[in-house]
């Protein structure tokens, strides 16, 4: 069977890989230049910076095979299992990409056809197959027997609207009820090695900040570089503030906690950082429409939850074939 998976976050990557492994022809469509979604690594003047998801865990046995494959393929290593000065957090292994958090996604898609820089303008079911059309008069057009969408749900709903497509009212209602929290990420370079000890993280140092990490201590960057995630509440407060004003209270905090000066910085606004209200099921599968939906807004906010969402979407498809 020929399938298209829209979205190259971890959910789409796992789904595509599972489908490929069961003998199907799979194409992944991604609007960005790279894969990984929130598992994103940026380069800045020789530094590597994880500015989205910082780590992942594996608790579900179904993912142990991929974890072993990643580790054998030098894509993933264990980062840490204990957070200093946080007795409220349980000890368990947190994993990271060897060169950055994008590595596991890249590994999964090594043998999968990926169409990048492909913004889907509309989808259409006709004559027993799906057409996925890229924006623009000369845009690419792909066909498939089954379609899997792993976009953030607000983007799915916009796509449905552009495509004049709807599920049954109760399904559409559940999709429209999904909510996300936002996260403003500040990241950049430091003028010297920071004072943060291994594993290179500080969690919730103030009500305004959820996470502060040193990417060099983490092990992915050759140069001192930091990542800060603002809390959901503070992110909302400064969301529409110009960048230079948004960082006024954050730069001094970073420099104080890391005992280093920021030499260069930038901001990324994660509109769909974490689902706060989910669909209520790990995925949605419609054999009649030959359309499946997956992602963190179905499985849950953790990287592993999103991966399992993609896994179970693939399983639902293969069971019908």
mmCIF file of C-alpha atoms in Angstrom:
data_model
loop_
_atom_site.group_PDB
_atom_site.id
_atom_site.type_symbol
_atom_site.label_atom_id
_atom_site.label_comp_id
_atom_site.label_asym_id
_atom_site.label_seq_id
_atom_site.Cartn_x
_atom_site.Cartn_y
_atom_site.Cartn_z
ATOM 1 C CA UNK A 1 0.000 0.000 0.000
ATOM 2 C CA UNK A 2 1.151 3.529 -0.770
ATOM 3 C CA UNK A 3 1.044 5.952 2.153
ATOM 4 C CA UNK A 4 1.840 9.601 2.830
ATOM 5 C CA UNK A 5 2.729 10.817 6.317
ATOM 6 C CA UNK A 6 2.437 14.590 6.738
ATOM 7 C CA UNK A 7 4.767 15.904 9.427
ATOM 8 C CA UNK A 8 8.285 14.728 10.318
ATOM 9 C CA UNK A 9 8.126 15.066 14.085
ATOM 10 C CA UNK A 10 8.824 11.963 16.144
ATOM 11 C CA UNK A 11 5.239 10.735 15.746
ATOM 12 C CA UNK A 12 5.405 10.934 11.963
ATOM 13 C CA UNK A 13 8.904 9.430 11.900
ATOM 14 C CA UNK A 14 7.947 6.418 14.020
ATOM 15 C CA UNK A 15 4.745 5.895 12.035
ATOM 16 C CA UNK A 16 6.568 6.070 8.701
ATOM 17 C CA UNK A 17 9.299 3.716 9.849
ATOM 18 C CA UNK A 18 6.789 1.160 11.186
ATOM 19 C CA UNK A 19 4.877 1.243 7.909
ATOM 20 C CA UNK A 20 8.075 0.881 5.883
ATOM 21 C CA UNK A 21 9.176 -2.070 8.024
ATOM 22 C CA UNK A 22 5.886 -3.851 7.303
ATOM 23 C CA UNK A 23 6.405 -3.602 3.557
ATOM 24 C CA UNK A 24 4.526 -0.449 2.576
ATOM 25 C CA UNK A 25 5.648 2.363 0.289
ATOM 26 C CA UNK A 26 5.916 5.498 2.416
ATOM 27 C CA UNK A 27 6.601 9.161 1.707
ATOM 28 C CA UNK A 28 6.992 11.725 4.484
ATOM 29 C CA UNK A 29 6.009 15.303 3.721
ATOM 30 C CA UNK A 30 7.554 18.058 5.853
ATOM 31 C CA UNK A 31 7.043 21.808 5.532
ATOM 32 C CA UNK A 32 10.428 22.631 7.072
ATOM 33 C CA UNK A 33 13.998 22.207 5.911
ATOM 34 C CA UNK A 34 14.705 19.394 8.349
ATOM 35 C CA UNK A 35 13.054 16.626 10.321
ATOM 36 C CA UNK A 36 12.391 16.148 14.021
ATOM 37 C CA UNK A 37 9.709 18.710 14.840
ATOM 38 C CA UNK A 38 10.226 19.746 18.469
ATOM 39 C CA UNK A 39 13.317 17.528 18.529
ATOM 40 C CA UNK A 40 15.243 20.341 16.916
ATOM 41 C CA UNK A 41 18.929 21.269 16.916
ATOM 42 C CA UNK A 42 20.214 24.629 15.691
ATOM 43 C CA UNK A 43 23.737 25.618 14.670
ATOM 44 C CA UNK A 44 25.136 29.011 15.660
ATOM 45 C CA UNK A 45 28.719 29.994 14.823
ATOM 46 C CA UNK A 46 30.099 26.547 15.510
ATOM 47 C CA UNK A 47 27.831 25.741 18.441
ATOM 48 C CA UNK A 48 25.119 23.069 18.485
ATOM 49 C CA UNK A 49 21.996 23.999 20.435
ATOM 50 C CA UNK A 50 18.951 21.890 21.283
ATOM 51 C CA UNK A 51 16.305 24.599 21.458
ATOM 52 C CA UNK A 52 13.159 22.440 21.590
ATOM 53 C CA UNK A 53 12.734 19.102 23.358
ATOM 54 C CA UNK A 54 15.765 18.518 25.563
ATOM 55 C CA UNK A 55 15.651 14.759 26.158
ATOM 56 C CA UNK A 56 13.396 11.741 25.908
ATOM 57 C CA UNK A 57 12.624 8.709 28.036
ATOM 58 C CA UNK A 58 11.743 5.146 27.102
ATOM 59 C CA UNK A 59 9.299 3.391 29.403
ATOM 60 C CA UNK A 60 7.241 1.490 26.828
ATOM 61 C CA UNK A 61 8.775 -1.828 25.777
ATOM 62 C CA UNK A 62 7.615 -1.329 22.203
ATOM 63 C CA UNK A 63 10.252 1.370 21.728
ATOM 64 C CA UNK A 64 13.167 -0.565 23.202
ATOM 65 C CA UNK A 65 14.120 -1.944 19.795
ATOM 66 C CA UNK A 66 14.466 1.552 18.362
ATOM 67 C CA UNK A 67 16.427 2.692 21.411
ATOM 68 C CA UNK A 68 18.895 -0.144 20.894
ATOM 69 C CA UNK A 69 19.102 0.642 17.186
ATOM 70 C CA UNK A 70 19.778 4.314 17.923
ATOM 71 C CA UNK A 71 22.464 3.455 20.442
ATOM 72 C CA UNK A 72 24.113 0.917 18.132
ATOM 73 C CA UNK A 73 24.027 3.458 15.315
ATOM 74 C CA UNK A 74 25.684 6.187 17.394
ATOM 75 C CA UNK A 75 22.578 8.351 17.218
ATOM 76 C CA UNK A 76 21.568 8.322 20.897
ATOM 77 C CA UNK A 77 23.308 8.157 24.272
ATOM 78 C CA UNK A 78 22.096 8.278 27.840
ATOM 79 C CA UNK A 79 22.410 11.814 29.188
ATOM 80 C CA UNK A 80 21.552 11.549 32.891
ATOM 81 C CA UNK A 81 19.283 9.700 35.296
ATOM 82 C CA UNK A 82 19.267 12.021 38.302
ATOM 83 C CA UNK A 83 18.523 15.748 38.573
ATOM 84 C CA UNK A 84 20.746 17.383 41.201
ATOM 85 C CA UNK A 85 18.868 19.088 44.047
ATOM 86 C CA UNK A 86 15.510 17.768 42.798
ATOM 87 C CA UNK A 87 14.485 14.942 45.114
ATOM 88 C CA UNK A 88 10.902 15.356 43.866
ATOM 89 C CA UNK A 89 11.882 14.003 40.430
ATOM 90 C CA UNK A 90 12.218 10.266 39.926
ATOM 91 C CA UNK A 91 15.504 8.740 38.827
ATOM 92 C CA UNK A 92 15.311 7.230 35.357
ATOM 93 C CA UNK A 93 17.350 7.411 32.178
ATOM 94 C CA UNK A 94 17.019 10.503 30.016
ATOM 95 C CA UNK A 95 18.413 10.140 26.509
ATOM 96 C CA UNK A 96 19.694 12.680 23.995
ATOM 97 C CA UNK A 97 20.932 12.654 20.430
ATOM 98 C CA UNK A 98 24.699 12.269 20.069
ATOM 99 C CA UNK A 99 24.983 15.442 17.976
ATOM 100 C CA UNK A 100 21.617 16.864 19.000
ATOM 101 C CA UNK A 101 17.999 15.953 19.499
ATOM 102 C CA UNK A 102 17.366 15.731 15.757
ATOM 103 C CA UNK A 103 19.540 12.612 15.483
ATOM 104 C CA UNK A 104 16.892 9.971 16.376
ATOM 105 C CA UNK A 105 14.449 11.359 13.801
ATOM 106 C CA UNK A 106 17.119 11.446 11.097
ATOM 107 C CA UNK A 107 18.045 7.850 11.893
ATOM 108 C CA UNK A 108 14.439 6.662 11.620
ATOM 109 C CA UNK A 109 14.032 8.199 8.164
ATOM 110 C CA UNK A 110 17.320 7.026 6.639
ATOM 111 C CA UNK A 111 15.520 4.739 4.171
ATOM 112 C CA UNK A 112 12.264 6.684 3.896
ATOM 113 C CA UNK A 113 11.522 9.088 1.066
ATOM 114 C CA UNK A 114 11.150 12.592 2.526
ATOM 115 C CA UNK A 115 9.765 15.619 0.676
ATOM 116 C CA UNK A 116 11.032 18.705 2.543
ATOM 117 C CA UNK A 117 9.972 22.353 2.211
ATOM 118 C CA UNK A 118 6.540 21.018 1.242
ATOM 119 C CA UNK A 119 3.668 23.076 2.650
ATOM 120 C CA UNK A 120 0.435 21.171 2.072
ATOM 121 C CA UNK A 121 -2.148 23.512 0.591
ATOM 122 C CA UNK A 122 -4.949 20.974 0.427
ATOM 123 C CA UNK A 123 -5.807 17.275 0.537
ATOM 124 C CA UNK A 124 -8.463 15.587 -1.579
ATOM 125 C CA UNK A 125 -9.994 12.116 -1.622
ATOM 126 C CA UNK A 126 -11.084 11.074 -5.110
ATOM 127 C CA UNK A 127 -11.215 7.877 -7.131
ATOM 128 C CA UNK A 128 -9.987 5.698 -4.284
ATOM 129 C CA UNK A 129 -6.865 7.679 -3.425
ATOM 130 C CA UNK A 130 -5.676 10.784 -1.608
ATOM 131 C CA UNK A 131 -4.051 13.711 -3.366
ATOM 132 C CA UNK A 132 -1.718 15.905 -1.323
ATOM 133 C CA UNK A 133 -1.032 19.209 -3.091
ATOM 134 C CA UNK A 134 1.747 21.628 -2.303
ATOM 135 C CA UNK A 135 1.057 25.363 -2.189
ATOM 136 C CA UNK A 136 1.878 27.327 -5.330
ATOM 137 C CA UNK A 137 0.886 27.035 -8.972
ATOM 138 C CA UNK A 138 3.846 24.760 -9.739
ATOM 139 C CA UNK A 139 3.697 22.890 -6.433
ATOM 140 C CA UNK A 140 4.302 19.190 -6.064
ATOM 141 C CA UNK A 141 1.360 16.787 -6.049
ATOM 142 C CA UNK A 142 1.463 13.336 -4.427
ATOM 143 C CA UNK A 143 -1.010 10.448 -4.350
ATOM 144 C CA UNK A 144 -1.539 7.740 -1.742
ATOM 145 C CA UNK A 145 -3.940 4.979 -0.727
ATOM 146 C CA UNK A 146 -3.864 6.118 2.908
ATOM 147 C CA UNK A 147 -2.983 9.442 4.518
ATOM 148 C CA UNK A 148 -1.541 10.060 7.988
ATOM 149 C CA UNK A 149 -1.516 13.561 9.483
ATOM 150 C CA UNK A 150 0.793 14.284 12.423
ATOM 151 C CA UNK A 151 0.627 18.083 12.398
ATOM 152 C CA UNK A 152 -0.331 20.132 15.452
ATOM 153 C CA UNK A 153 -4.127 19.907 15.521
ATOM 154 C CA UNK A 154 -4.781 23.626 14.835
ATOM 155 C CA UNK A 155 -2.782 23.186 11.629
ATOM 156 C CA UNK A 156 -4.779 20.035 10.825
ATOM 157 C CA UNK A 157 -8.019 21.968 11.243
ATOM 158 C CA UNK A 158 -6.768 24.745 8.977
ATOM 159 C CA UNK A 159 -5.842 22.119 6.383
ATOM 160 C CA UNK A 160 -9.302 20.558 6.660
ATOM 161 C CA UNK A 161 -10.850 23.996 6.157
ATOM 162 C CA UNK A 162 -8.745 24.702 3.058
ATOM 163 C CA UNK A 163 -9.655 21.248 1.740
ATOM 164 C CA UNK A 164 -13.400 21.447 2.516
ATOM 165 C CA UNK A 165 -13.058 18.253 4.546
ATOM 166 C CA UNK A 166 -14.697 17.259 7.831
ATOM 167 C CA UNK A 167 -15.076 14.182 9.989
ATOM 168 C CA UNK A 168 -18.255 13.421 11.906
ATOM 169 C CA UNK A 169 -19.326 16.267 14.261
ATOM 170 C CA UNK A 170 -18.210 14.507 17.448
ATOM 171 C CA UNK A 171 -14.718 13.919 16.042
ATOM 172 C CA UNK A 172 -14.427 17.511 14.843
ATOM 173 C CA UNK A 173 -15.598 18.722 18.250
ATOM 174 C CA UNK A 174 -12.911 16.686 20.027
ATOM 175 C CA UNK A 175 -10.270 18.045 17.676
ATOM 176 C CA UNK A 176 -11.396 21.635 18.200
ATOM 177 C CA UNK A 177 -11.248 21.194 21.979
ATOM 178 C CA UNK A 178 -7.520 20.393 21.930
ATOM 179 C CA UNK A 179 -5.379 23.098 23.514
ATOM 180 C CA UNK A 180 -1.647 23.796 23.695
ATOM 181 C CA UNK A 181 0.626 25.817 25.931
ATOM 182 C CA UNK A 182 3.236 28.033 24.324
ATOM 183 C CA UNK A 183 6.923 28.333 25.100
ATOM 184 C CA UNK A 184 9.362 31.112 24.326
ATOM 185 C CA UNK A 185 12.864 29.703 23.922
ATOM 186 C CA UNK A 186 15.909 31.929 24.304
ATOM 187 C CA UNK A 187 19.185 30.410 23.168
ATOM 188 C CA UNK A 188 22.642 31.509 22.165
ATOM 189 C CA UNK A 189 26.377 31.637 22.824
ATOM 190 C CA UNK A 190 28.327 32.288 26.013
ATOM 191 C CA UNK A 191 31.695 34.012 26.258
ATOM 192 C CA UNK A 192 33.143 31.299 28.488
ATOM 193 C CA UNK A 193 32.431 27.896 29.982
ATOM 194 C CA UNK A 194 29.471 28.137 32.357
ATOM 195 C CA UNK A 195 29.507 27.245 36.035
ATOM 196 C CA UNK A 196 26.694 24.677 35.772
ATOM 197 C CA UNK A 197 27.953 21.183 36.668
ATOM 198 C CA UNK A 198 27.022 18.016 34.804
ATOM 199 C CA UNK A 199 24.436 17.223 33.478
ATOM 200 C CA UNK A 200 24.310 20.947 32.694
ATOM 201 C CA UNK A 201 20.734 21.797 33.643
ATOM 202 C CA UNK A 202 18.812 23.951 36.101
ATOM 203 C CA UNK A 203 15.076 23.302 36.374
ATOM 204 C CA UNK A 204 12.547 25.951 37.449
ATOM 205 C CA UNK A 205 15.036 28.446 38.909
ATOM 206 C CA UNK A 206 12.320 31.145 38.928
ATOM 207 C CA UNK A 207 8.557 31.265 38.219
ATOM 208 C CA UNK A 208 9.411 32.712 34.804
ATOM 209 C CA UNK A 209 11.745 29.901 33.730
ATOM 210 C CA UNK A 210 11.135 26.166 33.382
ATOM 211 C CA UNK A 211 14.509 25.086 32.042
ATOM 212 C CA UNK A 212 18.065 26.314 31.585
ATOM 213 C CA UNK A 213 20.696 24.101 29.967
ATOM 214 C CA UNK A 214 24.332 24.275 28.927
ATOM 215 C CA UNK A 215 24.652 22.517 25.558
ATOM 216 C CA UNK A 216 28.422 22.145 25.941
ATOM 217 C CA UNK A 217 28.148 20.403 29.305
ATOM 218 C CA UNK A 218 25.317 18.349 27.798
ATOM 219 C CA UNK A 219 27.820 17.053 25.272
ATOM 220 C CA UNK A 220 26.476 18.223 21.920
ATOM 221 C CA UNK A 221 28.288 21.553 21.454
ATOM 222 C CA UNK A 222 31.987 22.292 21.089
ATOM 223 C CA UNK A 223 31.355 25.880 22.172
ATOM 224 C CA UNK A 224 29.643 27.214 25.321
ATOM 225 C CA UNK A 225 25.977 27.650 24.424
ATOM 226 C CA UNK A 226 22.751 27.826 26.412
ATOM 227 C CA UNK A 227 19.040 27.099 26.045
ATOM 228 C CA UNK A 228 16.340 28.684 28.202
ATOM 229 C CA UNK A 229 12.655 27.761 28.141
ATOM 230 C CA UNK A 230 10.310 30.317 29.653
ATOM 231 C CA UNK A 231 7.334 29.041 31.634
ATOM 232 C CA UNK A 232 3.967 28.846 29.876
ATOM 233 C CA UNK A 233 2.582 31.756 31.915
ATOM 234 C CA UNK A 234 5.568 34.017 31.308
ATOM 235 C CA UNK A 235 5.712 32.995 27.644
ATOM 236 C CA UNK A 236 2.122 34.163 27.237
ATOM 237 C CA UNK A 237 2.937 37.460 28.967
ATOM 238 C CA UNK A 238 5.828 38.301 26.631
ATOM 239 C CA UNK A 239 4.645 36.474 23.503
ATOM 240 C CA UNK A 240 3.932 39.585 21.430
ATOM 241 C CA UNK A 241 6.684 41.714 22.948
ATOM 242 C CA UNK A 242 9.583 42.591 20.588
ATOM 243 C CA UNK A 243 12.514 40.237 21.054
ATOM 244 C CA UNK A 244 14.841 42.887 22.486
ATOM 245 C CA UNK A 245 12.281 43.686 25.186
ATOM 246 C CA UNK A 246 11.253 40.074 25.821
ATOM 247 C CA UNK A 247 14.765 39.148 26.922
ATOM 248 C CA UNK A 248 15.324 42.077 29.293
ATOM 249 C CA UNK A 249 14.633 40.005 32.395
ATOM 250 C CA UNK A 250 15.977 36.734 30.973
ATOM 251 C CA UNK A 251 19.498 37.712 29.909
ATOM 252 C CA UNK A 252 20.592 38.833 33.411
ATOM 253 C CA UNK A 253 19.127 35.621 34.850
ATOM 254 C CA UNK A 254 21.072 33.418 32.426
ATOM 255 C CA UNK A 255 24.288 35.318 33.054
ATOM 256 C CA UNK A 256 23.879 35.131 36.825
ATOM 257 C CA UNK A 257 23.058 31.417 36.940
ATOM 258 C CA UNK A 258 25.703 30.395 34.412
ATOM 259 C CA UNK A 259 28.418 32.836 35.537
ATOM 260 C CA UNK A 260 29.081 33.777 31.919
ATOM 261 C CA UNK A 261 28.112 36.579 29.557
ATOM 262 C CA UNK A 262 25.848 36.053 26.562
ATOM 263 C CA UNK A 263 27.715 37.000 23.388
ATOM 264 C CA UNK A 264 24.928 36.191 20.924
ATOM 265 C CA UNK A 265 21.283 35.202 21.296
ATOM 266 C CA UNK A 266 18.081 34.558 19.402
ATOM 267 C CA UNK A 267 14.488 33.648 20.240
ATOM 268 C CA UNK A 268 12.194 30.913 18.964
ATOM 269 C CA UNK A 269 8.506 30.899 19.780
ATOM 270 C CA UNK A 270 7.055 27.401 20.087
ATOM 271 C CA UNK A 271 3.346 27.979 19.392
ATOM 272 C CA UNK A 272 2.428 24.359 20.093
ATOM 273 C CA UNK A 273 4.970 23.462 22.776
ATOM 274 C CA UNK A 274 2.864 21.112 24.912
ATOM 275 C CA UNK A 275 -0.730 19.871 24.628
ATOM 276 C CA UNK A 276 -2.717 20.941 27.686
ATOM 277 C CA UNK A 277 -5.986 19.334 26.496
ATOM 278 C CA UNK A 278 -5.582 16.182 24.388
ATOM 279 C CA UNK A 279 -7.852 14.182 22.096
ATOM 280 C CA UNK A 280 -8.320 11.488 24.729
ATOM 281 C CA UNK A 281 -6.996 8.605 22.616
ATOM 282 C CA UNK A 282 -3.493 7.797 21.410
ATOM 283 C CA UNK A 283 -4.484 8.388 17.778
ATOM 284 C CA UNK A 284 -7.503 8.534 15.484
ATOM 285 C CA UNK A 285 -8.011 6.061 12.662
ATOM 286 C CA UNK A 286 -10.767 6.126 10.045
ATOM 287 C CA UNK A 287 -10.746 3.055 7.770
ATOM 288 C CA UNK A 288 -13.652 4.547 5.800
ATOM 289 C CA UNK A 289 -11.769 7.763 5.020
ATOM 290 C CA UNK A 290 -8.387 5.996 4.844
ATOM 291 C CA UNK A 291 -7.107 8.778 7.055
ATOM 292 C CA UNK A 292 -5.264 8.597 10.389
ATOM 293 C CA UNK A 293 -4.289 11.310 12.866
ATOM 294 C CA UNK A 294 -1.456 11.119 15.394
ATOM 295 C CA UNK A 295 0.895 13.299 17.420
ATOM 296 C CA UNK A 296 1.499 14.647 20.894
ATOM 297 C CA UNK A 297 -2.000 16.137 21.050
ATOM 298 C CA UNK A 298 -3.251 12.537 20.967
ATOM 299 C CA UNK A 299 -0.568 10.637 22.896
ATOM 300 C CA UNK A 300 0.539 13.334 25.339
ATOM 301 C CA UNK A 301 3.277 15.909 25.774
ATOM 302 C CA UNK A 302 6.259 13.615 26.322
ATOM 303 C CA UNK A 303 8.367 12.638 23.312
ATOM 304 C CA UNK A 304 7.705 8.990 24.111
ATOM 305 C CA UNK A 305 3.937 9.584 24.124
ATOM 306 C CA UNK A 306 4.115 11.181 20.685
ATOM 307 C CA UNK A 307 6.218 8.259 19.435
ATOM 308 C CA UNK A 308 3.689 5.723 20.728
ATOM 309 C CA UNK A 309 0.919 7.705 19.033
ATOM 310 C CA UNK A 310 2.701 7.247 15.704
ATOM 311 C CA UNK A 311 3.375 3.578 16.481
ATOM 312 C CA UNK A 312 -0.261 2.818 17.249
ATOM 313 C CA UNK A 313 -1.480 4.741 14.208
ATOM 314 C CA UNK A 314 0.750 2.542 12.046
ATOM 315 C CA UNK A 315 -0.526 -0.588 13.802
ATOM 316 C CA UNK A 316 -4.144 0.416 13.136
ATOM 317 C CA UNK A 317 -3.366 0.857 9.454
ATOM 318 C CA UNK A 318 -1.542 -2.452 9.046
ATOM 319 C CA UNK A 319 -4.291 -4.373 10.847
ATOM 320 C CA UNK A 320 -6.860 -3.182 8.305
ATOM 321 C CA UNK A 321 -4.777 -4.005 5.232
#
